[in-house]
Amino acid sequence: MKQHLQNPTKNPPPTTTSGSTGVVTDMRVIVPLQGVVQGGGGGLILGSIIPCALFYFFQLYLKSKNRSGDDSAAPPPPQLPEIEPPGGGLQRVQSVRSIWSPRGSNSQVSSRASFVIKQVDNPYYVGLEKSCLDCYDEVCNPGGIIQLGFDENKLSLDVVQDWLMAHTKCSIVCQDLQMNGITAYHPFDGLSELKMAVAGFMSQVMEGRVLFDPSQMNLTSGVSPAIEMLVFCLADLGNAFLVPSPYSPELTFEVKHTTFQLHDDMESLDRDIKWRTGVEIIPVPCRSSDNFSLSTASLNRAYNQAKKRGLKVQGVIVSNPSNPVGNLLTRETLYNLLDFATEKNIHVIANETLVGPIDDKNQEFVSMAEIINSEEYDRKRVHIVYGLSKDISLPGFKVGVVYSFNQTVLQASKKLMRFSSVSSLSQRLLVSMFNDSRFVREFIKINRERVERMSDLFVGGLKELGIKCMKSSRGSYCWADMSGFIRPYSEKGELELWEKLLNVAKINATPGSCCHCIEPGWFRFCFASLTEKQVPLVMERIREVL
Amino acid sequence: MTQTGPRRLRNSALDDDSQPQPQPQPSSSTTGMRLIVPLQGIVQGRGGLILGSVIPCAMFYFLQFYLKRRRSPPASNPPSPGNLTDLSRSASRSNLLLPRGRPHVSSRVSSIAKANDSPYYIGLDKATSDPYDRLCNPGGVVQLGLAENRLTLDLIENWITNNLNESILGGGLSVSGIVTYQPHDGMPELKLAMAGLMSQVVGKTVTFNPSQIVLTSGATPAIEILCFALADQGNTFLIPAPYYPGFDRDMKWRTGVELIPVHCRSSDNFTLSIPVLEQAFNQARKRGQKVKGILLSNPSNPVGNLMTRETLLSLLDFAREKNIHIISDEIFSGSTFGDEEFVSMAEIIDSEDADKDRVHIVYGLSKDLSLPGFRVGVIYSYNENVLTVARKMTRFSSVSAPTQRLVTSMLSDTTFIKSYTERNRERLRTMYDLFVDGLKELGIGCTKSSGGLYCWCDMSGLIRPYNEKGELDLWDKLLNVGKINITPGSSCHCIEPGWFRCCFTTLDENDIPVVMERIRLVVEACKSPA
C-alpha cells in the first residue's frame, strides 16, 4: 500500500511520455491505480492526491510550453540582452577591504540599464555618432561627414540671432520682475506667461480658427519627454500603441524608455530571465503606392492583429506632418482616425509641428485641435504634442508642449514635469520672443521661404541623379526613393547603400529600415542644416556612390 | 453514464488550458485503454474515490482559472461594455459615435494624478498661492518649507545684469552655438566649469573629471536616472530617515523602486550607524527584497548634519560587503556654514584604489548657487555603464542651451564664484544664528546643524498626543492660524514625532521677528490649555 502511495507521485510523467514505450507506461499507470482501488480504504485520500499531483505536473508542463509559444509570437524581440556583468574584468587590488566582498567585485547596473546600453546598434544612432565625431567643415574638415540625419533647421538662424542680440538683455533683466523671477523655483510645468504666449502664438499660426487654452498646457524640455510622459500616462505595461510606419527613428526609445521592465518569472523551471518591453509599438504599415498615407483599413488590421496577440491597444501615435515622409494628414484622414479611436475607445497622440499657414492651395495644415473643436468627439482621448523650439527653429532651447483635454493626464503630467522641466531663463527668452508678434510673423515667413527654396534645390538635385522624392509639403527633410540603387532589393541592400553613403560618400542619411518602413530603399535626408553652397557638394558625393 | 461523466469532466478540465498532455495519436487505442481501465476500476470501487478525484480537480481548475484572469490584464479599469465594433455607422460621423465610456488612462497614473496628500506638498501649495509679502500681503503664509536660498540673490542678480549678453551671445561664438543641437548630456565647456566648481566647493581636496559628469535638468531627474540605472522594478534602496520628502517621488514614481527607511534617532543626534543599516538590510533580505544601494544626503536634508569621514568609510565598507551601490546627494555641499569639515564621497573614493564604480554623486546649482529656476543638475559617477545610460536618458531631461551658456560663463568667472561662496556662507551663518536663537527664546531647540538651508527643530513638547496625529495638528495650526508653512517630520519619515524642518533662507532678516511672533502665538495657544 505504501509503495503504491508513493508511486504515482514519483512517476507522474507517464502521462506525457510517448506511446512508443506504451506497454511499460501503461502498466505503471494501471497497476498503482488498480492497487489503490482494490485496496479499498483510503480511496478518498488517494483520489485527492493523485489528480492533484497530475494536475500540478500538467501545470508545469503547460507553463514551459506557453513560454516558448509566447516567444515565437512575440514581435521582433527587442534585442534580448544577455545580461553580462558590466565592467567585465575589473582588476582588483588586494586591499583589506576588498577581501570582504563576497561575490565578484563589480557592482552591477540594473538589467534595464544594460538593456539601454545595448540598444545602440541601430544605424540611425551609429550614423549620428559617427558624423558628430567627424563633422564636415568647409575650412577645417572638408573631408568630414555631412550631417543629413538630424532634423535641425539652421536656415534662419541669423534672423534669430539678430533678435537675440537686440532683446536678450531686455527679456531677462529689464522687466519689472525681480531677478527672483528667473532664478527662483518656478512651477515645474512652465511659467504661465509662456503658456499664454504659446497659446497666443499657436492661435495666430492657426489664423484664429482654434483658440488654445493655456490651462491645458504643460511645458517640457523638448518633444521627447512630452511623448514619453504621455505614453507613461496612457498605457500600462503590456499595452500597445499603433504607429503608422515609417515613423521617426527616435520614437522607439521615447515610447519604451520608462516602461520597459524586467520580468522575472519565478515559476519557470529554468528561471530564465525574460525581457518584456512594457509598452509595445505596433507599426501600421503605409505604402508608397498610397503615398504613405494612413488608411483606416490598415489601422483596423493592425488593431486586430494586436488583439489576436493578446495586446491591449491604448492608442495611436501620429505625427503631422509625418516624419520622415513629410506629408500632411488631410482633414479626412484625421476624421477617420478619430472615428477609429472612438470606435475602439482608445487615445490619439498627435505630434504636430506648426510652421504656420501655407499658401499651397491643394494642401492645408489641419491641426487635431481644430478637428476636435469642431466636432462632437470625446476630447478626452486627444493629446497633442508641439515642439516649440522646432517650430521657431531653436532646437537648443528644447521646449515642448503637451496639450491635452484630459484632466487626469494633465494633472499627472504636471507632476511628472519635475523630471523634465525647462530652465526659466529659456522660458523668459521665449516669452518675449513670442510676444513680439511682428518678429514671429516675419520669422515664419522668412523661414518658410528659405525652407522651400532649399527643398527645391535639394529635391531638384536628387532628381538630376535619378532619385525621386515623395512630394513633401514642408518640413526640413525629404523622403527619397533610392530603391533603384539597392541590390538586393531588401533591407540588407538598403543598409549596404547606407553604409556606402556614410563611409565612402561621407554623408549621413537615415535609412528607411530605421524608420520601420516596410519597403526597402527609402532614405530620409534632412537638408535644413545645410547651406545652399553645400548642396552641389552633397549631390556630387551621392553621385559618386551611385 | 457514470463512466463518461467523470472522464469528460477531467478531460475538459485539462483541455481548457490549451494543449493538455500530448495524446499520442497513432496508438489511440492504447491510450484509450490507459484511461479507461483505471477509471473502470474507480467506478467499480468506492464512490468516494470518484468524488475524491473530481472535487479537487474541479477546485484546482477554477483556482487556476481565477488566477489567470486576475493576472493577465494588469489592472486598468475593465473596458466599457459598449463594444462598438458591430454598430452600423451612418454618414453623419459625429453624433452616432457618442463616446461610450471614457478612454482609459494607465493605472499607474491615477495614483500620481490624485491630489497631494502629503502635508509637505499641501503646505507648499498653500504658501505659493498666498505668499507673505511685507508690504503687499502681510497676512499671507510665510514660506519656510522650500529649501531655496534667497539670501544671495543680489549677488547673482548683479552678475547676470553685467554679463548677460556677453555670456549668452558673446565670446566670439555665434548664436548657432546656443540654439543648435547640443549633446543632451551637456556642453563640454559647462562640464569643465562644473568640475571646477565642484572641486572648489569641497575645498580643492578633490579634482573632478569632466568626462564623468552628466548634466540633467535639475537634481531631481539626476536622482531618477541613477535610480533607473541601478535598480530594477521591485528592488529597494536603503535611505537614512528622516529624509527629503521629494525622494519618494523621485525614486519611486516611474522607476518602481522602493525605499526602505533606516531610522536615525534624536539620541544619536540623527547620525547614521552601521548596525542599524545592517539590521535594515537584513530585514529587507528576509522579506525577499533585493537591496540595490544606499541613498544618502550629505549634508543631510532635513537635519543638516554632516557625515564624518569615519562614517563614510564604514559606509563604503558596508556597500562593498553587500555589493551594493551608494548614491550620495551632495547638493548642499557648498552651503555649509559650521565649523565642521565637509567630506565628499569623492574624496573618500579618491583615496581608495579599487571599487570606485559603486559610487555615484548627485550635485546641482539649485542650492549652492541659488539658481533653482535654471534647472541644472549633475550626475558624477565612476561607473562607465551608468554614465552611458545616463547620457542616453538625458534626452528626456536636458538643460536648455542658453542656460548652459550663461552658467558656463558664470562658473568660469572664478573670482566671482569664490567671493560668492564666501559671502553665501557668511550670510547663511548669520541667518541660522538669528533664526535658531529666536526659536530658542520660544523654548524650541534645534539639532546642531552645519549645512543646508534649514534647521531641524524639536517641537515635541508642544504636541499632544505625542504621535503623528499631534504633530500634524500642530503643523495644521501653524499653517492655518500662524500662517507659517514648515515641513513636519512625518513627511520626512522621521520615526519620532514632533520634529519640524524650517528653511530660513527664504526670509529677510527683518522678517524674523514676524515669524517668531507668529510661532509664539501658536506655541502659547498650545501650552495654555495644559
PDB file of C-alpha atoms in Angstrom, chain B residues 46-268:
ATOM      1  CA  ARG B  46     -15.891   3.085  -3.941  1.00  0.00           C
ATOM      2  CA  GLY B  47     -17.841   6.177  -4.747  1.00  0.00           C
ATOM      3  CA  GLY B  48     -15.540   8.120  -2.509  1.00  0.00           C
ATOM      4  CA  LEU B  49     -12.739   7.715  -4.921  1.00  0.00           C
ATOM      5  CA  ILE B  50     -14.691   9.280  -7.748  1.00  0.00           C
ATOM      6  CA  LEU B  51     -15.752  12.186  -5.693  1.00  0.00           C
ATOM      7  CA  GLY B  52     -12.303  12.487  -4.320  1.00  0.00           C
ATOM      8  CA  SER B  53     -10.870  12.833  -7.790  1.00  0.00           C
ATOM      9  CA  VAL B  54     -13.487  15.053  -9.269  1.00  0.00           C
ATOM     10  CA  ILE B  55     -13.781  17.586  -6.498  1.00  0.00           C
ATOM     11  CA  PRO B  56     -10.136  18.589  -6.162  1.00  0.00           C
ATOM     12  CA  CYS B  57      -9.788  18.571  -9.910  1.00  0.00           C
ATOM     13  CA  ALA B  58     -12.629  20.971 -10.313  1.00  0.00           C
ATOM     14  CA  MET B  59     -11.422  23.147  -7.496  1.00  0.00           C
ATOM     15  CA  PHE B  60      -7.981  23.270  -8.915  1.00  0.00           C
ATOM     16  CA  TYR B  61      -9.319  24.117 -12.298  1.00  0.00           C
ATOM     17  CA  PHE B  62     -11.334  27.017 -11.011  1.00  0.00           C
ATOM     18  CA  LEU B  63      -8.489  28.259  -8.925  1.00  0.00           C
ATOM     19  CA  GLN B  64      -6.250  28.290 -11.960  1.00  0.00           C
ATOM     20  CA  PHE B  65      -8.908  29.980 -13.981  1.00  0.00           C
ATOM     21  CA  TYR B  66      -9.360  32.612 -11.342  1.00  0.00           C
ATOM     22  CA  LEU B  67      -5.666  33.275 -11.052  1.00  0.00           C
ATOM     23  CA  LYS B  68      -5.303  33.520 -14.812  1.00  0.00           C
ATOM     24  CA  ARG B  69      -7.983  36.106 -15.053  1.00  0.00           C
ATOM     25  CA  ARG B  70      -6.557  38.128 -12.278  1.00  0.00           C
ATOM     26  CA  ARG B  71      -3.090  38.129 -13.643  1.00  0.00           C
ATOM     27  CA  SER B  72      -3.407  38.719 -17.334  1.00  0.00           C
ATOM     28  CA  PRO B  73      -4.556  42.327 -17.866  1.00  0.00           C
ATOM     29  CA  PRO B  74      -2.518  44.397 -15.452  1.00  0.00           C
ATOM     30  CA  ALA B  75      -5.399  46.189 -13.866  1.00  0.00           C
ATOM     31  CA  SER B  76      -6.739  49.343 -15.511  1.00  0.00           C
ATOM     32  CA  ASN B  77     -10.465  49.509 -15.296  1.00  0.00           C
ATOM     33  CA  PRO B  78     -12.186  46.911 -17.356  1.00  0.00           C
ATOM     34  CA  PRO B  79     -13.089  48.324 -20.725  1.00  0.00           C
ATOM     35  CA  SER B  80     -16.523  49.770 -21.031  1.00  0.00           C
ATOM     36  CA  PRO B  81     -19.154  47.317 -22.094  1.00  0.00           C
ATOM     37  CA  GLY B  82     -20.134  49.238 -25.199  1.00  0.00           C
ATOM     38  CA  ASN B  83     -18.437  47.315 -27.923  1.00  0.00           C
ATOM     39  CA  LEU B  84     -18.934  49.449 -30.933  1.00  0.00           C
ATOM     40  CA  THR B  85     -17.452  47.171 -33.499  1.00  0.00           C
ATOM     41  CA  ASP B  86     -20.751  45.922 -34.775  1.00  0.00           C
ATOM     42  CA  LEU B  87     -22.524  49.220 -34.620  1.00  0.00           C
ATOM     43  CA  SER B  88     -23.715  50.166 -38.064  1.00  0.00           C
ATOM     44  CA  ARG B  89     -22.443  53.580 -38.911  1.00  0.00           C
ATOM     45  CA  SER B  90     -24.199  56.228 -40.844  1.00  0.00           C
ATOM     46  CA  ALA B  91     -22.800  59.060 -42.816  1.00  0.00           C
ATOM     47  CA  SER B  92     -23.030  61.643 -40.115  1.00  0.00           C
ATOM     48  CA  ARG B  93     -19.968  60.797 -38.202  1.00  0.00           C
ATOM     49  CA  SER B  94     -20.271  62.818 -35.125  1.00  0.00           C
ATOM     50  CA  ASN B  95     -23.489  62.033 -33.390  1.00  0.00           C
ATOM     51  CA  LEU B  96     -23.684  58.323 -33.676  1.00  0.00           C
ATOM     52  CA  LEU B  97     -20.271  57.920 -32.228  1.00  0.00           C
ATOM     53  CA  LEU B  98     -21.134  59.188 -28.835  1.00  0.00           C
ATOM     54  CA  PRO B  99     -18.321  58.066 -26.647  1.00  0.00           C
ATOM     55  CA  ARG B 100     -19.278  55.053 -24.663  1.00  0.00           C
ATOM     56  CA  GLY B 101     -17.292  55.487 -21.580  1.00  0.00           C
ATOM     57  CA  ARG B 102     -14.126  57.437 -21.249  1.00  0.00           C
ATOM     58  CA  PRO B 103     -10.847  56.408 -22.711  1.00  0.00           C
ATOM     59  CA  HIS B 104      -8.793  54.801 -20.034  1.00  0.00           C
ATOM     60  CA  VAL B 105      -5.575  56.171 -18.758  1.00  0.00           C
ATOM     61  CA  SER B 106      -2.936  53.908 -17.319  1.00  0.00           C
ATOM     62  CA  SER B 107      -3.495  52.600 -13.859  1.00  0.00           C
ATOM     63  CA  ARG B 108      -0.091  53.805 -12.721  1.00  0.00           C
ATOM     64  CA  VAL B 109      -1.037  57.332 -13.355  1.00  0.00           C
ATOM     65  CA  SER B 110      -4.104  57.600 -11.209  1.00  0.00           C
ATOM     66  CA  SER B 111      -2.015  57.467  -8.088  1.00  0.00           C
ATOM     67  CA  ILE B 112       0.170  60.238  -9.426  1.00  0.00           C
ATOM     68  CA  ALA B 113      -2.708  62.376 -10.603  1.00  0.00           C
ATOM     69  CA  LYS B 114      -4.638  62.323  -7.396  1.00  0.00           C
ATOM     70  CA  ALA B 115      -4.399  65.333  -5.170  1.00  0.00           C
ATOM     71  CA  ASN B 116      -1.416  65.933  -2.965  1.00  0.00           C
ATOM     72  CA  ASP B 117      -1.933  64.214   0.300  1.00  0.00           C
ATOM     73  CA  SER B 118       1.412  64.798   1.917  1.00  0.00           C
ATOM     74  CA  PRO B 119       1.478  67.823   4.214  1.00  0.00           C
ATOM     75  CA  TYR B 120       4.752  68.789   2.574  1.00  0.00           C
ATOM     76  CA  TYR B 121       3.054  69.461  -0.742  1.00  0.00           C
ATOM     77  CA  ILE B 122      -0.142  70.829   0.748  1.00  0.00           C
ATOM     78  CA  GLY B 123       1.903  73.371   2.652  1.00  0.00           C
ATOM     79  CA  LEU B 124       3.961  74.300  -0.372  1.00  0.00           C
ATOM     80  CA  ASP B 125       0.856  74.827  -2.474  1.00  0.00           C
ATOM     81  CA  LYS B 126      -0.793  76.927   0.162  1.00  0.00           C
ATOM     82  CA  ALA B 127       2.235  79.118   0.673  1.00  0.00           C
ATOM     83  CA  THR B 128       2.596  79.559  -3.063  1.00  0.00           C
ATOM     84  CA  SER B 129      -0.990  80.595  -3.560  1.00  0.00           C
ATOM     85  CA  ASP B 130      -0.969  83.106  -0.702  1.00  0.00           C
ATOM     86  CA  PRO B 131       2.624  84.216  -0.237  1.00  0.00           C
ATOM     87  CA  TYR B 132       3.610  86.569   2.534  1.00  0.00           C
ATOM     88  CA  ASP B 133       4.889  89.943   1.476  1.00  0.00           C
ATOM     89  CA  ARG B 134       5.814  92.614   3.966  1.00  0.00           C
ATOM     90  CA  LEU B 135       4.059  95.329   2.021  1.00  0.00           C
ATOM     91  CA  CYS B 136       1.538  93.799  -0.312  1.00  0.00           C
ATOM     92  CA  ASN B 137       0.327  90.778   1.593  1.00  0.00           C
ATOM     93  CA  PRO B 138       1.293  90.973   5.256  1.00  0.00           C
ATOM     94  CA  GLY B 139      -1.331  88.398   6.154  1.00  0.00           C
ATOM     95  CA  GLY B 140      -0.007  85.769   3.764  1.00  0.00           C
ATOM     96  CA  VAL B 141       1.659  82.489   4.541  1.00  0.00           C
ATOM     97  CA  VAL B 142       5.392  82.637   5.232  1.00  0.00           C
ATOM     98  CA  GLN B 143       7.189  80.006   3.224  1.00  0.00           C
ATOM     99  CA  LEU B 144       9.586  78.065   5.402  1.00  0.00           C
ATOM    100  CA  GLY B 145       9.012  74.764   3.641  1.00  0.00           C
ATOM    101  CA  LEU B 146      11.013  75.294   0.480  1.00  0.00           C
ATOM    102  CA  ALA B 147      14.770  74.929   0.560  1.00  0.00           C
ATOM    103  CA  GLU B 148      15.517  77.903  -1.600  1.00  0.00           C
ATOM    104  CA  ASN B 149      18.279  80.375  -0.960  1.00  0.00           C
ATOM    105  CA  ARG B 150      17.291  83.987  -1.417  1.00  0.00           C
ATOM    106  CA  LEU B 151      19.990  85.412   0.795  1.00  0.00           C
ATOM    107  CA  THR B 152      22.428  85.933  -2.041  1.00  0.00           C
ATOM    108  CA  LEU B 153      20.132  86.739  -4.889  1.00  0.00           C
ATOM    109  CA  ASP B 154      21.513  90.248  -5.141  1.00  0.00           C
ATOM    110  CA  LEU B 155      24.969  88.908  -5.956  1.00  0.00           C
ATOM    111  CA  ILE B 156      23.629  86.677  -8.692  1.00  0.00           C
ATOM    112  CA  GLU B 157      21.470  89.457  -9.997  1.00  0.00           C
ATOM    113  CA  ASN B 158      24.402  91.799 -10.258  1.00  0.00           C
ATOM    114  CA  TRP B 159      26.475  89.326 -12.102  1.00  0.00           C
ATOM    115  CA  ILE B 160      23.749  88.435 -14.570  1.00  0.00           C
ATOM    116  CA  THR B 161      22.931  92.045 -15.264  1.00  0.00           C
ATOM    117  CA  ASN B 162      26.533  92.780 -16.028  1.00  0.00           C
ATOM    118  CA  ASN B 163      27.333  89.733 -18.050  1.00  0.00           C
ATOM    119  CA  LEU B 164      24.138  88.600 -19.648  1.00  0.00           C
ATOM    120  CA  ASN B 165      24.605  89.464 -23.270  1.00  0.00           C
ATOM    121  CA  GLU B 166      28.239  88.515 -23.420  1.00  0.00           C
ATOM    122  CA  SER B 167      27.695  85.223 -21.734  1.00  0.00           C
ATOM    123  CA  ILE B 168      24.791  84.079 -23.853  1.00  0.00           C
ATOM    124  CA  LEU B 169      25.750  85.546 -27.178  1.00  0.00           C
ATOM    125  CA  GLY B 170      29.262  86.838 -26.932  1.00  0.00           C
ATOM    126  CA  GLY B 171      32.632  85.304 -26.699  1.00  0.00           C
ATOM    127  CA  GLY B 172      33.099  85.224 -30.432  1.00  0.00           C
ATOM    128  CA  LEU B 173      30.700  82.310 -30.659  1.00  0.00           C
ATOM    129  CA  SER B 174      27.826  82.770 -32.967  1.00  0.00           C
ATOM    130  CA  VAL B 175      24.279  82.176 -31.956  1.00  0.00           C
ATOM    131  CA  SER B 176      24.382  78.819 -33.635  1.00  0.00           C
ATOM    132  CA  GLY B 177      26.184  77.664 -30.545  1.00  0.00           C
ATOM    133  CA  ILE B 178      23.226  78.369 -28.380  1.00  0.00           C
ATOM    134  CA  VAL B 179      20.355  77.275 -30.490  1.00  0.00           C
ATOM    135  CA  THR B 180      21.580  74.287 -32.376  1.00  0.00           C
ATOM    136  CA  TYR B 181      21.759  70.703 -31.428  1.00  0.00           C
ATOM    137  CA  GLN B 182      23.855  70.033 -28.405  1.00  0.00           C
ATOM    138  CA  PRO B 183      24.734  66.734 -26.862  1.00  0.00           C
ATOM    139  CA  HIS B 184      21.879  66.031 -24.484  1.00  0.00           C
ATOM    140  CA  ASP B 185      24.192  65.455 -21.574  1.00  0.00           C
ATOM    141  CA  GLY B 186      25.636  68.966 -21.597  1.00  0.00           C
ATOM    142  CA  MET B 187      28.229  71.034 -23.378  1.00  0.00           C
ATOM    143  CA  PRO B 188      31.838  70.094 -22.708  1.00  0.00           C
ATOM    144  CA  GLU B 189      32.617  73.665 -21.638  1.00  0.00           C
ATOM    145  CA  LEU B 190      29.978  73.549 -18.958  1.00  0.00           C
ATOM    146  CA  LYS B 191      31.159  70.184 -17.731  1.00  0.00           C
ATOM    147  CA  LEU B 192      34.630  71.575 -17.376  1.00  0.00           C
ATOM    148  CA  ALA B 193      33.401  74.586 -15.464  1.00  0.00           C
ATOM    149  CA  MET B 194      31.180  72.401 -13.335  1.00  0.00           C
ATOM    150  CA  ALA B 195      34.073  70.150 -12.392  1.00  0.00           C
ATOM    151  CA  GLY B 196      35.931  73.257 -11.309  1.00  0.00           C
ATOM    152  CA  LEU B 197      33.052  74.437  -9.164  1.00  0.00           C
ATOM    153  CA  MET B 198      32.560  71.071  -7.543  1.00  0.00           C
ATOM    154  CA  SER B 199      36.173  70.840  -6.616  1.00  0.00           C
ATOM    155  CA  GLN B 200      36.183  74.379  -5.279  1.00  0.00           C
ATOM    156  CA  VAL B 201      33.138  73.689  -3.150  1.00  0.00           C
ATOM    157  CA  VAL B 202      34.822  70.793  -1.397  1.00  0.00           C
ATOM    158  CA  GLY B 203      37.891  72.897  -0.740  1.00  0.00           C
ATOM    159  CA  LYS B 204      40.053  71.711  -3.618  1.00  0.00           C
ATOM    160  CA  THR B 205      40.694  68.422  -1.877  1.00  0.00           C
ATOM    161  CA  VAL B 206      39.419  66.512  -4.882  1.00  0.00           C
ATOM    162  CA  THR B 207      39.632  67.076  -8.575  1.00  0.00           C
ATOM    163  CA  PHE B 208      36.613  66.081 -10.557  1.00  0.00           C
ATOM    164  CA  ASN B 209      36.923  64.660 -14.022  1.00  0.00           C
ATOM    165  CA  PRO B 210      34.636  66.420 -16.525  1.00  0.00           C
ATOM    166  CA  SER B 211      34.212  63.254 -18.549  1.00  0.00           C
ATOM    167  CA  GLN B 212      32.475  61.625 -15.606  1.00  0.00           C
ATOM    168  CA  ILE B 213      29.856  64.368 -15.500  1.00  0.00           C
ATOM    169  CA  VAL B 214      26.402  64.152 -16.975  1.00  0.00           C
ATOM    170  CA  LEU B 215      24.218  67.244 -16.785  1.00  0.00           C
ATOM    171  CA  THR B 216      20.484  66.967 -16.237  1.00  0.00           C
ATOM    172  CA  SER B 217      17.656  69.412 -15.819  1.00  0.00           C
ATOM    173  CA  GLY B 218      17.925  69.574 -12.066  1.00  0.00           C
ATOM    174  CA  ALA B 219      18.931  67.155  -9.361  1.00  0.00           C
ATOM    175  CA  THR B 220      15.509  65.546  -9.416  1.00  0.00           C
ATOM    176  CA  PRO B 221      15.962  63.845 -12.785  1.00  0.00           C
ATOM    177  CA  ALA B 222      19.568  63.118 -11.845  1.00  0.00           C
ATOM    178  CA  ILE B 223      18.366  61.008  -8.961  1.00  0.00           C
ATOM    179  CA  GLU B 224      15.691  59.361 -11.012  1.00  0.00           C
ATOM    180  CA  ILE B 225      18.118  58.451 -13.762  1.00  0.00           C
ATOM    181  CA  LEU B 226      20.553  56.938 -11.286  1.00  0.00           C
ATOM    182  CA  CYS B 227      17.759  55.013  -9.679  1.00  0.00           C
ATOM    183  CA  PHE B 228      16.655  53.748 -13.044  1.00  0.00           C
ATOM    184  CA  ALA B 229      20.160  52.733 -13.953  1.00  0.00           C
ATOM    185  CA  LEU B 230      20.952  50.955 -10.732  1.00  0.00           C
ATOM    186  CA  ALA B 231      17.771  49.199  -9.774  1.00  0.00           C
ATOM    187  CA  ASP B 232      15.034  47.264 -11.449  1.00  0.00           C
ATOM    188  CA  GLN B 233      11.412  47.451 -10.598  1.00  0.00           C
ATOM    189  CA  GLY B 234      10.750  45.974  -7.190  1.00  0.00           C
ATOM    190  CA  ASN B 235      14.315  46.468  -5.978  1.00  0.00           C
ATOM    191  CA  THR B 236      14.945  48.645  -2.967  1.00  0.00           C
ATOM    192  CA  PHE B 237      17.240  51.362  -1.714  1.00  0.00           C
ATOM    193  CA  LEU B 238      18.144  51.951   1.889  1.00  0.00           C
ATOM    194  CA  ILE B 239      17.814  55.524   2.954  1.00  0.00           C
ATOM    195  CA  PRO B 240      18.667  57.072   6.303  1.00  0.00           C
ATOM    196  CA  ALA B 241      15.487  58.648   7.680  1.00  0.00           C
ATOM    197  CA  PRO B 242      14.423  61.400   8.207  1.00  0.00           C
ATOM    198  CA  TYR B 243      14.890  62.149   4.546  1.00  0.00           C
ATOM    199  CA  TYR B 244      13.854  64.764   1.984  1.00  0.00           C
ATOM    200  CA  PRO B 245      10.163  64.247   1.114  1.00  0.00           C
ATOM    201  CA  GLY B 246      10.803  64.661  -2.622  1.00  0.00           C
ATOM    202  CA  PHE B 247      12.793  61.423  -2.748  1.00  0.00           C
ATOM    203  CA  ASP B 248       9.570  59.484  -2.539  1.00  0.00           C
ATOM    204  CA  ARG B 249       8.558  60.917  -5.869  1.00  0.00           C
ATOM    205  CA  ASP B 250      11.980  60.949  -7.474  1.00  0.00           C
ATOM    206  CA  MET B 251      12.843  57.407  -6.653  1.00  0.00           C
ATOM    207  CA  LYS B 252       9.553  55.582  -6.750  1.00  0.00           C
ATOM    208  CA  TRP B 253       7.120  57.099  -9.197  1.00  0.00           C
ATOM    209  CA  ARG B 254       8.339  55.935 -12.514  1.00  0.00           C
ATOM    210  CA  THR B 255      11.060  53.511 -11.599  1.00  0.00           C
ATOM    211  CA  GLY B 256       9.013  51.237  -9.372  1.00  0.00           C
ATOM    212  CA  VAL B 257      11.797  51.128  -6.810  1.00  0.00           C
ATOM    213  CA  GLU B 258      11.035  51.010  -3.098  1.00  0.00           C
ATOM    214  CA  LEU B 259      12.736  52.998  -0.353  1.00  0.00           C
ATOM    215  CA  ILE B 260      13.475  51.398   2.993  1.00  0.00           C
ATOM    216  CA  PRO B 261      13.980  53.984   5.709  1.00  0.00           C
ATOM    217  CA  VAL B 262      16.859  53.370   8.080  1.00  0.00           C
ATOM    218  CA  HIS B 263      15.693  55.200  11.152  1.00  0.00           C
ATOM    219  CA  CYS B 264      18.068  57.519  12.938  1.00  0.00           C
ATOM    220  CA  ARG B 265      17.147  58.870  16.323  1.00  0.00           C
ATOM    221  CA  SER B 266      17.486  62.095  18.203  1.00  0.00           C
ATOM    222  CA  SER B 267      19.508  60.317  20.903  1.00  0.00           C
ATOM    223  CA  ASP B 268      22.296  59.820  18.329  1.00  0.00           C
TER     224      ASP B 268
END
